[in-house]
């Protein structure tokens, strides 16, 4: 079995899962966050080197204030737990997205998380929070244009590789496998540049109920596909 080097997940369906149990949406988010801890360890044990998860999109601010507030409280808690988990499990955590819209204490916690784990050599764990692919590309273009305006770069020097280096995922290989839970068949503004040749796997299972057996199923399916253009890339490529 070939284990994909980089798996990206759109962890969806927390709300519907909770509703199916007669519980409020936030219960689904709490259980979803707990499940993320479990799947992170499972992924590393299976041999996955990079795991990138979508926690909050640039569009998710449009949800009700109550839900956004509850999610932010949960992220605060999750970030603190993650600092410990990263230390115990040797995980290197990176944040994708624009943290500037988050509360200052959450930004500080996230910086602490990435700084304290940056020398770790285990699972490379990326959390996308206030992330949107279009926003990421626009932020990259802004910095790139500034470098051109400052005379550091000529437009003719811009290549795909150079542009990739301006994205939040600079230095991270493209995902080999994308998983979206809970039945929706769309990208919801996730990693649009990076997923150009990624294999997609959709499952009806909602995120809080997603287990390592479900992850295996996705990897088995991935193995049955014939990949085009490159397959697994190394970090240096
Ligand atoms: C995914 O679950 C978690 C976040 C987007 C924060 P949802 O909250 O989207 O749950 P559903 O899709 O409404 O069931
Ligand atoms: C995508 O899920 C964002 C995250 C998982 C964080 P959504 O549930 O927000 O996506 P849409 O709104 O159904 O496209
Ligand atoms: Mg959803």
mmCIF file of C-alpha atoms in Angstrom, residues 92-230:
data_model
loop_
_atom_site.group_PDB
_atom_site.id
_atom_site.type_symbol
_atom_site.label_atom_id
_atom_site.label_comp_id
_atom_site.label_asym_id
_atom_site.label_seq_id
_atom_site.Cartn_x
_atom_site.Cartn_y
_atom_site.Cartn_z
ATOM 1 C CA UNK A 92 5.418 20.643 13.636
ATOM 2 C CA UNK A 93 2.389 22.891 13.351
ATOM 3 C CA UNK A 94 1.858 25.595 10.745
ATOM 4 C CA UNK A 95 -1.091 27.929 10.337
ATOM 5 C CA UNK A 96 -2.594 28.662 6.901
ATOM 6 C CA UNK A 97 -4.851 31.675 6.418
ATOM 7 C CA UNK A 98 -4.901 35.250 7.593
ATOM 8 C CA UNK A 99 -4.733 35.381 11.391
ATOM 9 C CA UNK A 100 -5.093 39.190 11.498
ATOM 10 C CA UNK A 101 -8.904 38.982 11.739
ATOM 11 C CA UNK A 102 -8.728 36.746 14.821
ATOM 12 C CA UNK A 103 -8.745 38.049 18.405
ATOM 13 C CA UNK A 104 -5.290 39.102 19.600
ATOM 14 C CA UNK A 105 -5.027 36.392 22.267
ATOM 15 C CA UNK A 106 -5.852 33.692 19.721
ATOM 16 C CA UNK A 107 -3.252 35.114 17.317
ATOM 17 C CA UNK A 108 -0.696 35.032 20.141
ATOM 18 C CA UNK A 109 -1.570 31.455 21.009
ATOM 19 C CA UNK A 110 -1.283 30.388 17.373
ATOM 20 C CA UNK A 111 2.107 32.076 17.087
ATOM 21 C CA UNK A 112 3.200 30.330 20.260
ATOM 22 C CA UNK A 113 2.023 27.020 18.781
ATOM 23 C CA UNK A 114 3.982 27.445 15.543
ATOM 24 C CA UNK A 115 7.083 28.874 17.232
ATOM 25 C CA UNK A 116 7.250 26.217 19.944
ATOM 26 C CA UNK A 117 6.873 23.387 17.440
ATOM 27 C CA UNK A 118 8.953 24.623 14.514
ATOM 28 C CA UNK A 119 11.967 22.401 15.235
ATOM 29 C CA UNK A 120 9.843 19.256 15.611
ATOM 30 C CA UNK A 121 10.449 16.462 13.132
ATOM 31 C CA UNK A 122 7.285 14.348 13.392
ATOM 32 C CA UNK A 123 3.966 14.978 11.648
ATOM 33 C CA UNK A 124 3.749 18.244 9.710
ATOM 34 C CA UNK A 125 0.353 19.482 10.770
ATOM 35 C CA UNK A 126 -1.213 22.470 9.000
ATOM 36 C CA UNK A 127 -4.329 24.113 10.364
ATOM 37 C CA UNK A 128 -6.266 26.387 8.012
ATOM 38 C CA UNK A 129 -8.049 29.030 10.027
ATOM 39 C CA UNK A 130 -9.624 32.116 8.510
ATOM 40 C CA UNK A 131 -8.367 30.511 5.328
ATOM 41 C CA UNK A 132 -9.707 30.945 1.816
ATOM 42 C CA UNK A 133 -7.841 30.029 -1.323
ATOM 43 C CA UNK A 134 -8.797 33.219 -3.132
ATOM 44 C CA UNK A 135 -7.728 35.306 -0.162
ATOM 45 C CA UNK A 136 -4.425 33.395 0.028
ATOM 46 C CA UNK A 137 -3.756 34.010 -3.677
ATOM 47 C CA UNK A 138 -4.624 37.705 -3.400
ATOM 48 C CA UNK A 139 -2.340 38.107 -0.362
ATOM 49 C CA UNK A 140 0.435 36.332 -2.280
ATOM 50 C CA UNK A 141 -0.060 38.567 -5.334
ATOM 51 C CA UNK A 142 0.074 41.634 -3.124
ATOM 52 C CA UNK A 143 3.441 40.658 -1.643
ATOM 53 C CA UNK A 144 4.761 39.610 -5.027
ATOM 54 C CA UNK A 145 3.736 42.922 -6.617
ATOM 55 C CA UNK A 146 5.351 44.791 -3.745
ATOM 56 C CA UNK A 147 8.609 42.932 -4.355
ATOM 57 C CA UNK A 148 8.390 43.900 -8.048
ATOM 58 C CA UNK A 149 7.638 47.524 -7.147
ATOM 59 C CA UNK A 150 10.627 47.510 -4.779
ATOM 60 C CA UNK A 151 12.836 46.277 -7.605
ATOM 61 C CA UNK A 152 13.592 42.938 -5.911
ATOM 62 C CA UNK A 153 11.984 40.976 -8.707
ATOM 63 C CA UNK A 154 11.285 41.297 -12.434
ATOM 64 C CA UNK A 155 7.855 40.140 -13.663
ATOM 65 C CA UNK A 156 9.636 37.865 -16.146
ATOM 66 C CA UNK A 157 11.192 35.976 -13.219
ATOM 67 C CA UNK A 158 7.797 34.876 -11.910
ATOM 68 C CA UNK A 159 7.385 31.126 -12.303
ATOM 69 C CA UNK A 160 4.973 28.618 -10.784
ATOM 70 C CA UNK A 161 7.646 27.644 -8.240
ATOM 71 C CA UNK A 162 8.344 31.224 -7.298
ATOM 72 C CA UNK A 163 4.647 31.992 -6.946
ATOM 73 C CA UNK A 164 4.113 28.888 -4.769
ATOM 74 C CA UNK A 165 6.699 30.296 -2.407
ATOM 75 C CA UNK A 166 4.482 33.305 -1.724
ATOM 76 C CA UNK A 167 1.532 31.152 -0.666
ATOM 77 C CA UNK A 168 0.817 30.180 2.951
ATOM 78 C CA UNK A 169 1.894 26.647 2.000
ATOM 79 C CA UNK A 170 5.437 27.686 0.954
ATOM 80 C CA UNK A 171 7.834 24.746 1.560
ATOM 81 C CA UNK A 172 4.952 22.277 1.918
ATOM 82 C CA UNK A 173 4.504 19.703 -0.858
ATOM 83 C CA UNK A 174 1.121 19.663 -2.633
ATOM 84 C CA UNK A 175 -1.474 17.277 -1.162
ATOM 85 C CA UNK A 176 -1.625 13.792 -2.705
ATOM 86 C CA UNK A 177 -5.080 13.053 -1.355
ATOM 87 C CA UNK A 178 -7.996 15.323 -0.441
ATOM 88 C CA UNK A 179 -10.754 13.961 1.773
ATOM 89 C CA UNK A 180 -14.070 15.739 2.315
ATOM 90 C CA UNK A 181 -16.407 14.244 4.873
ATOM 91 C CA UNK A 182 -20.192 14.461 5.074
ATOM 92 C CA UNK A 183 -21.243 14.234 1.465
ATOM 93 C CA UNK A 184 -20.730 17.686 -0.060
ATOM 94 C CA UNK A 185 -18.961 17.607 -3.421
ATOM 95 C CA UNK A 186 -17.224 20.974 -3.496
ATOM 96 C CA UNK A 187 -13.960 22.616 -2.491
ATOM 97 C CA UNK A 188 -15.398 25.525 -0.496
ATOM 98 C CA UNK A 189 -12.377 27.718 -1.314
ATOM 99 C CA UNK A 190 -9.799 25.207 -0.044
ATOM 100 C CA UNK A 191 -6.246 24.983 -1.447
ATOM 101 C CA UNK A 192 -7.314 25.585 -5.047
ATOM 102 C CA UNK A 193 -3.774 26.137 -6.339
ATOM 103 C CA UNK A 194 -2.277 23.253 -4.352
ATOM 104 C CA UNK A 195 -4.939 20.674 -5.289
ATOM 105 C CA UNK A 196 -4.337 20.944 -9.051
ATOM 106 C CA UNK A 197 -3.383 17.242 -9.363
ATOM 107 C CA UNK A 198 -4.563 15.849 -6.043
ATOM 108 C CA UNK A 199 -6.810 12.775 -5.925
ATOM 109 C CA UNK A 200 -10.217 13.558 -4.380
ATOM 110 C CA UNK A 201 -12.099 11.266 -2.014
ATOM 111 C CA UNK A 202 -15.591 12.073 -0.767
ATOM 112 C CA UNK A 203 -17.362 10.189 1.975
ATOM 113 C CA UNK A 204 -20.816 10.458 3.523
ATOM 114 C CA UNK A 205 -19.356 9.943 7.006
ATOM 115 C CA UNK A 206 -19.627 13.161 9.045
ATOM 116 C CA UNK A 207 -16.385 14.400 10.594
ATOM 117 C CA UNK A 208 -17.084 13.574 14.284
ATOM 118 C CA UNK A 209 -17.784 9.947 13.270
ATOM 119 C CA UNK A 210 -14.772 9.642 10.920
ATOM 120 C CA UNK A 211 -12.372 6.921 12.149
ATOM 121 C CA UNK A 212 -9.006 5.541 11.194
ATOM 122 C CA UNK A 213 -10.854 2.767 9.321
ATOM 123 C CA UNK A 214 -12.448 5.486 7.181
ATOM 124 C CA UNK A 215 -9.014 6.984 6.621
ATOM 125 C CA UNK A 216 -7.790 3.544 5.499
ATOM 126 C CA UNK A 217 -10.687 3.294 3.060
ATOM 127 C CA UNK A 218 -9.638 6.602 1.539
ATOM 128 C CA UNK A 219 -6.027 5.426 1.257
ATOM 129 C CA UNK A 220 -7.128 2.136 -0.334
ATOM 130 C CA UNK A 221 -9.165 4.044 -2.889
ATOM 131 C CA UNK A 222 -6.193 6.315 -3.528
ATOM 132 C CA UNK A 223 -4.086 3.235 -4.200
ATOM 133 C CA UNK A 224 -6.559 1.974 -6.777
ATOM 134 C CA UNK A 225 -6.246 5.173 -8.813
ATOM 135 C CA UNK A 226 -3.702 5.778 -11.493
ATOM 136 C CA UNK A 227 -2.086 9.066 -10.633
ATOM 137 C CA UNK A 228 -1.085 11.535 -13.274
ATOM 138 C CA UNK A 229 1.844 13.898 -13.190
ATOM 139 C CA UNK A 230 4.293 13.179 -10.519
#
